Short mmCIF file of C-alpha atoms and ligand atoms in Angstrom, two decimals:
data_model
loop_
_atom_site.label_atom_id
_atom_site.label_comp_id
_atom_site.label_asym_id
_atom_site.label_seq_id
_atom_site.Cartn_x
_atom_site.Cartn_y
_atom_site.Cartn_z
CA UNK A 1 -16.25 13.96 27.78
CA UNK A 2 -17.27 16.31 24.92
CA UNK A 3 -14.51 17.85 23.03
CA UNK A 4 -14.62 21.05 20.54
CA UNK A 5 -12.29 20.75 18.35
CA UNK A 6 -11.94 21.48 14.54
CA UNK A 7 -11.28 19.12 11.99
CA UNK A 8 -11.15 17.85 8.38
CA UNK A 9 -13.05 14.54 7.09
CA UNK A 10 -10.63 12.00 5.40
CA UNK A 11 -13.05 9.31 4.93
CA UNK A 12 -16.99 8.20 5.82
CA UNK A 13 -19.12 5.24 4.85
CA UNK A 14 -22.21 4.31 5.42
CA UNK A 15 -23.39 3.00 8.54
CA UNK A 16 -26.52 0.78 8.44
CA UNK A 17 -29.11 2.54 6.97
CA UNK A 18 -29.22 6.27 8.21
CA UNK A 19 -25.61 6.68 10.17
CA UNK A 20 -22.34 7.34 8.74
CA UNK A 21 -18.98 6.34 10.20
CA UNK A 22 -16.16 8.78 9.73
CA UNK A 23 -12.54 9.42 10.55
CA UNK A 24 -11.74 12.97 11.15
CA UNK A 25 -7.90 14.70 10.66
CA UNK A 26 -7.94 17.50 14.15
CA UNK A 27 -4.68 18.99 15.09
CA UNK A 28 -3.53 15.81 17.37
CA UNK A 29 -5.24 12.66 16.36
CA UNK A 30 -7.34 11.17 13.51
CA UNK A 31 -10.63 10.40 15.69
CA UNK A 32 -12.71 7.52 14.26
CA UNK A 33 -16.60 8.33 14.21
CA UNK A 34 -19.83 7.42 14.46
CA UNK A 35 -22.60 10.15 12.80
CA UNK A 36 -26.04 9.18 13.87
CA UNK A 37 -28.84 9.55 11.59
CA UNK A 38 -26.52 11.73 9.92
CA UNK A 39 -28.26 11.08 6.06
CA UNK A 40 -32.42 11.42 7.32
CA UNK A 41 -31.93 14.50 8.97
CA UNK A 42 -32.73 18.06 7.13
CA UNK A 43 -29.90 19.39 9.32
CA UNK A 44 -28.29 16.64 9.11
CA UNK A 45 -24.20 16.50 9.47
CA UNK A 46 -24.48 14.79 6.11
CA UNK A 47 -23.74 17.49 3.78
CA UNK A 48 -21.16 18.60 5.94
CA UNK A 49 -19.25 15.52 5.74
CA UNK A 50 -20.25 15.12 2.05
CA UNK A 51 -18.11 18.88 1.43
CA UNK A 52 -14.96 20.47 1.14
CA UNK A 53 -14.76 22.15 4.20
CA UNK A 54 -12.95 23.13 7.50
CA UNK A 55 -15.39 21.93 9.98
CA UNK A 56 -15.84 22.78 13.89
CA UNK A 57 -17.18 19.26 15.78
CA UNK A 58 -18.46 18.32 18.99
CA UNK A 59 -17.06 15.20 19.53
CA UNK A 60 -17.96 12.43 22.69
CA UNK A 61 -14.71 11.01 22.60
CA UNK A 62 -14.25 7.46 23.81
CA UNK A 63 -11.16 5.12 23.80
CA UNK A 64 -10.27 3.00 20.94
CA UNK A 65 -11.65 0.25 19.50
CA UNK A 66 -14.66 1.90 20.83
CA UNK A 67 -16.35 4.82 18.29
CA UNK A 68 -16.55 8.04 19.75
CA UNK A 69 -19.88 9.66 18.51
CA UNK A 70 -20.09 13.43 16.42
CA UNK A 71 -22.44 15.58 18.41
CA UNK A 72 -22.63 18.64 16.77
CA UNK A 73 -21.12 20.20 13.31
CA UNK A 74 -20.79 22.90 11.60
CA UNK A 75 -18.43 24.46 8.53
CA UNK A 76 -16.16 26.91 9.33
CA UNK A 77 -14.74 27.33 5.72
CA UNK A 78 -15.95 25.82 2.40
CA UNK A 79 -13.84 25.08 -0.75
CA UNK A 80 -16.47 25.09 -3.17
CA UNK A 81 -14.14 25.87 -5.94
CA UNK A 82 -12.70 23.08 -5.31
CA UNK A 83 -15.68 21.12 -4.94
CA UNK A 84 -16.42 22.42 -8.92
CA UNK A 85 -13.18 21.13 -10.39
CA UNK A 86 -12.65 17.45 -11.24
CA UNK A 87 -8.91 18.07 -10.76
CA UNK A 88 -8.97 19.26 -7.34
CA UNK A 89 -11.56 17.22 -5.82
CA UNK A 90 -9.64 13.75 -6.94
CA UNK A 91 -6.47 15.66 -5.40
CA UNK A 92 -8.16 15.74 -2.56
CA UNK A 93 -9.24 12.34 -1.86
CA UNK A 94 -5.59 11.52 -2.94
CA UNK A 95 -4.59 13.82 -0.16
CA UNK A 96 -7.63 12.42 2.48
CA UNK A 97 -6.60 8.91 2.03
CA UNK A 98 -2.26 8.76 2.16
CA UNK A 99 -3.08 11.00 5.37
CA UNK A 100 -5.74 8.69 6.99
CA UNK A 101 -2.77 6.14 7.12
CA UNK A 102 0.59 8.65 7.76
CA UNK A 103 -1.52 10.72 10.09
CA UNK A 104 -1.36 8.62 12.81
CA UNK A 105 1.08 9.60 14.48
CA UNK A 106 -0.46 12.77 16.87
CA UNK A 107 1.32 15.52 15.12
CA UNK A 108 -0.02 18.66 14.53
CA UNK A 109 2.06 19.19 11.13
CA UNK A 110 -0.46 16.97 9.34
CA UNK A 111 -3.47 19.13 9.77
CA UNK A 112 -1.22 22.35 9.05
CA UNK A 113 -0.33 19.78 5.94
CA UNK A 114 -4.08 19.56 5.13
CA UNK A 115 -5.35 23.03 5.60
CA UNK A 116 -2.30 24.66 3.55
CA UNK A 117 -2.82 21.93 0.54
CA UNK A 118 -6.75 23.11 0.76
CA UNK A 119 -5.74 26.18 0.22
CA UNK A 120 -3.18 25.98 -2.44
CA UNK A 121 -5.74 24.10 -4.36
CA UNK A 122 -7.79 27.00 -3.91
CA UNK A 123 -5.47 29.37 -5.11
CA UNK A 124 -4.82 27.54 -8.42
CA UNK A 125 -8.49 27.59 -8.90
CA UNK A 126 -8.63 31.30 -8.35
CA UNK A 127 -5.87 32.16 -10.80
CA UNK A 128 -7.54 29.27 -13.32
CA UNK A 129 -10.74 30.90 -13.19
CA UNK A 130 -9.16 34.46 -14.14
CA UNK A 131 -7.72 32.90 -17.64
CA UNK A 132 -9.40 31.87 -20.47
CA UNK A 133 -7.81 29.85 -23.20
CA UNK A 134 -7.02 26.00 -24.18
CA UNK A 135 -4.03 25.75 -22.19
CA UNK A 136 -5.61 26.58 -19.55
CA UNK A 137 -6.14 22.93 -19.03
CA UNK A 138 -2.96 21.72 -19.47
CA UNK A 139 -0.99 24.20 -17.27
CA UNK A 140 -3.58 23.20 -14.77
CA UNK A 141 -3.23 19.62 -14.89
CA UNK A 142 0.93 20.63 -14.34
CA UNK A 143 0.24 22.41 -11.19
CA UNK A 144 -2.39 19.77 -9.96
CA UNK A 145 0.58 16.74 -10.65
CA UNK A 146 3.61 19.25 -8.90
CA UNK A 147 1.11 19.96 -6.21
CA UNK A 148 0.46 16.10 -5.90
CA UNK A 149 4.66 15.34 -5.70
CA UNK A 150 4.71 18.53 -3.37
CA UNK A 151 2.15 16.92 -0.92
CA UNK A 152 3.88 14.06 -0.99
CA UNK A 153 7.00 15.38 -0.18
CA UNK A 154 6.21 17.43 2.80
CA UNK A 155 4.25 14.25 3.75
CA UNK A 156 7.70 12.73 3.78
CA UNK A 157 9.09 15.41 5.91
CA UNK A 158 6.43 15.47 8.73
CA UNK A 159 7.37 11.72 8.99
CA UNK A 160 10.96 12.24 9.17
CA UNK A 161 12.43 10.70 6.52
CA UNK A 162 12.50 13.95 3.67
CA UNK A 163 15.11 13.04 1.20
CA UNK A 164 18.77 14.54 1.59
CA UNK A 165 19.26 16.63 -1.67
CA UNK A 166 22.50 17.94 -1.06
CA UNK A 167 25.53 15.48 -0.61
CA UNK A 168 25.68 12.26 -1.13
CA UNK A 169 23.90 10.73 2.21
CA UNK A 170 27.08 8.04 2.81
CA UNK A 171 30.07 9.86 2.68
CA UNK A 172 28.71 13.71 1.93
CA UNK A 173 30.85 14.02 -1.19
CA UNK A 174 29.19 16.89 -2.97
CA UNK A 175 29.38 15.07 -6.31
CA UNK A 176 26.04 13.25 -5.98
CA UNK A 177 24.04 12.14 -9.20
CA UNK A 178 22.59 9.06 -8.31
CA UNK A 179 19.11 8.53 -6.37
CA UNK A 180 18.54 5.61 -3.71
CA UNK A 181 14.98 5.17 -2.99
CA UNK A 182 16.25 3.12 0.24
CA UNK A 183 18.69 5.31 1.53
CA UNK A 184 16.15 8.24 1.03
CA UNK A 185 18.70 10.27 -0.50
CA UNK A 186 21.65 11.67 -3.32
CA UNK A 187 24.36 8.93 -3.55
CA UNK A 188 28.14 9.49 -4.93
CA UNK A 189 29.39 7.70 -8.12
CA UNK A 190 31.45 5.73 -5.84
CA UNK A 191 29.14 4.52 -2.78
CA UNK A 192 26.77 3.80 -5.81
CA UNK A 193 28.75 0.82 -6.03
CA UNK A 194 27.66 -0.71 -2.74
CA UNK A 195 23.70 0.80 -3.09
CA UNK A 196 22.03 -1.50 -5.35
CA UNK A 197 18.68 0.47 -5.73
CA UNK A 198 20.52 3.72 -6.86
CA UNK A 199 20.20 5.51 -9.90
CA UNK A 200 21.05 8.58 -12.22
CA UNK A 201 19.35 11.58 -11.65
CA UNK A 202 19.89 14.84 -13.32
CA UNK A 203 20.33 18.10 -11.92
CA UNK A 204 16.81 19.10 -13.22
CA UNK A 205 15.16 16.32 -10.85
CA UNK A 206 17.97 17.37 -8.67
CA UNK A 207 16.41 21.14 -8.08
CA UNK A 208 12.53 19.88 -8.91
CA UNK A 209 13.01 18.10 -5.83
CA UNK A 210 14.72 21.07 -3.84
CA UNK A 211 11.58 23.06 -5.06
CA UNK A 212 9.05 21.02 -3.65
CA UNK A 213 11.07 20.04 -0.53
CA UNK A 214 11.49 23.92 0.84
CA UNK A 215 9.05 26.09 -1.22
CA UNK A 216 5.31 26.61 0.60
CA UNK A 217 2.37 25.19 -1.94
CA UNK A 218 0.74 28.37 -1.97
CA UNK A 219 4.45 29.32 -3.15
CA UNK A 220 4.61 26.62 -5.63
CA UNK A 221 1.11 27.23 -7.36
CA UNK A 222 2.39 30.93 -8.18
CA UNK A 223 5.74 29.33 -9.17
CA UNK A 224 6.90 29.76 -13.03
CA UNK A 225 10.61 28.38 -12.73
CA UNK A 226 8.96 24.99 -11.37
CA UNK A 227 6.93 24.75 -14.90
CA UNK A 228 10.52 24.91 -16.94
CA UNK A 229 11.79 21.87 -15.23
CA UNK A 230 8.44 20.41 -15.11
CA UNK A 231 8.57 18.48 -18.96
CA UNK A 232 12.60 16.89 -18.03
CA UNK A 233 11.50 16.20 -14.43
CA UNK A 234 7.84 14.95 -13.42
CA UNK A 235 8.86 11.38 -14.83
CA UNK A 236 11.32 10.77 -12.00
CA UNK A 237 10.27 12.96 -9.12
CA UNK A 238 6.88 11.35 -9.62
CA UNK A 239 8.31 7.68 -9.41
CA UNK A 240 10.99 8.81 -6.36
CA UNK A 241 7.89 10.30 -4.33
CA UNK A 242 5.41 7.23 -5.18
CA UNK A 243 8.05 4.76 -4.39
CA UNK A 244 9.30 6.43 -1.24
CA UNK A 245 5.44 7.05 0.01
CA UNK A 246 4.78 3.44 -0.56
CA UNK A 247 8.01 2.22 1.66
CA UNK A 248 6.65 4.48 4.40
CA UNK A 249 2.74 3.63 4.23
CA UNK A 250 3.11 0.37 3.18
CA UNK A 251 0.13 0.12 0.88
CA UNK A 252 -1.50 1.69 -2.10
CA UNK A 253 -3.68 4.23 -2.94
CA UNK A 254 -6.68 3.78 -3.78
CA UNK A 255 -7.57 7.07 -5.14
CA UNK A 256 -4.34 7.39 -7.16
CA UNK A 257 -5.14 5.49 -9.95
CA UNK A 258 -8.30 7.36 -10.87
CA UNK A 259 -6.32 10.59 -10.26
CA UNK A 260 -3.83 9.77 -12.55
CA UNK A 261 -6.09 8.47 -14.90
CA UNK A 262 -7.52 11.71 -15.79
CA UNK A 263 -4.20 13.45 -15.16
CA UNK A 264 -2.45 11.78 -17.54
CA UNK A 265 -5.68 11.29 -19.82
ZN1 ZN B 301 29.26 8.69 -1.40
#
């Protein structure tokens, strides 16, 4: 059966010489692909899958292991500004590759995930664009790192296991400064005793966190109180989110490194 559906690319290779296999994010499922002749063609499905973009498929789906094969594609929305900036295209594999593994499991909130992230990237491009000065580069590599902990927050959330930021998760005393990567959550000064992964966090990684967890990206790219806590903060909330990601997905990324790389550069 042919399905319409639309859909964002998280990953293709090449397929002997002329075909291309890809996995595609829709609003249920991450459908594995194969693209035939998709690189000879001159309207080939190549460029599409090469882009940015929000794309509308015909798909012949079949059941796994078997490929199901793309019929028909077309782009309902390019991010060519994002295509243009070295910062927001690595993001963006970052963001392609933790959800070909969390996205497995048929929700909906994971495409939402992808679309908004799209086009929060797109709105710090837009505002970028409109400045011109040598901190330009350096604000944007802030917002491009918060975005990345933001992502990987919400990521956290869809998957049900968000960290608790407001008691301590044991025994909800409200005097929680301590951080347990395995309990997923704030911990007390006295259950700390008992949690051997936990500890100290200020109140500065405290509210970073509480920023990320229940303010929209397209909220958080126009944010300025984020950027004061950003310098005390990133260090931590950077190594909670990694950490956390990597208990849930089991694996690293791939992409990450080069990101940071040039983040950090
Ligand atoms: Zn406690």
């Amino acid at each position: 059966m042919i399905k319409n559906t639309q859909a964002f690319i998280l990953s293709y290779n090449e397929y002997k010489t002329s075909s291309i296999i890809a996995s595609f994010l829709t609003n249920n499922s991450v459908i594995q692909a194969i693209c035939y002749k998709a690189k000879k063609s001159s309207k080939a499905f190549g460029s599409d899958l090469e882009s940015i973009s929000k794309l509308d498929i015909d798909i012949y789906e079949k059941k796994q292991p078997q490929l199901s094969i793309l019929k028909e594609s077309s782009i309902i929305k390019n991010y060519t500004s994002l295509e243009k900036s070295i910062y927001s295209s690595l993001l963006v594999f970052y963001i392609r590759e933790v959800l070909l593994y969390c996205a497995r499991d048929f929700d909906e909130r994971y495409f939402i995930l992808m679309e908004k992230s799209l086009n929060a990237l797109e709105e710090l491009e837009k505002q970028e664009s409109q400045k011109d000065n040598d901190s330009n580069d350096k604000i944007k590599k802030m917002y491009i790192n918060i975005l990345m902990r933001a992502f990987e927050m919400k990521t956290l959330h869809i998957a049900g296991i968000s960290p608790h930021l407001d008691k301590c998760i044991l025994c909800e005393n409200n005097n929680a400064s301590f951080y347990s990567i395995i309990e997923g959550g704030l911990i007390c000064s006295k259950c700390k005793a008992i949690i051997k992964d936990a500890f100290e966090i200020t109140e500065d990684d405290k509210n970073f966190m509480r920023i990320i967890k229940h303010t929209s990206l397209i909220d958080i790219v126009n944010s300025k109180d984020i950027i004061n806590l950003y310098n005390n903060s990133i260090g931590t909330v950077k190594d909670i989110m990694n950490k956390s990601l990597f208990n849930h997905i089991n694996r690293n990324i791939k992409s990450k490194k080069v990101l940071e790389e040039i983040l950090f550069a």
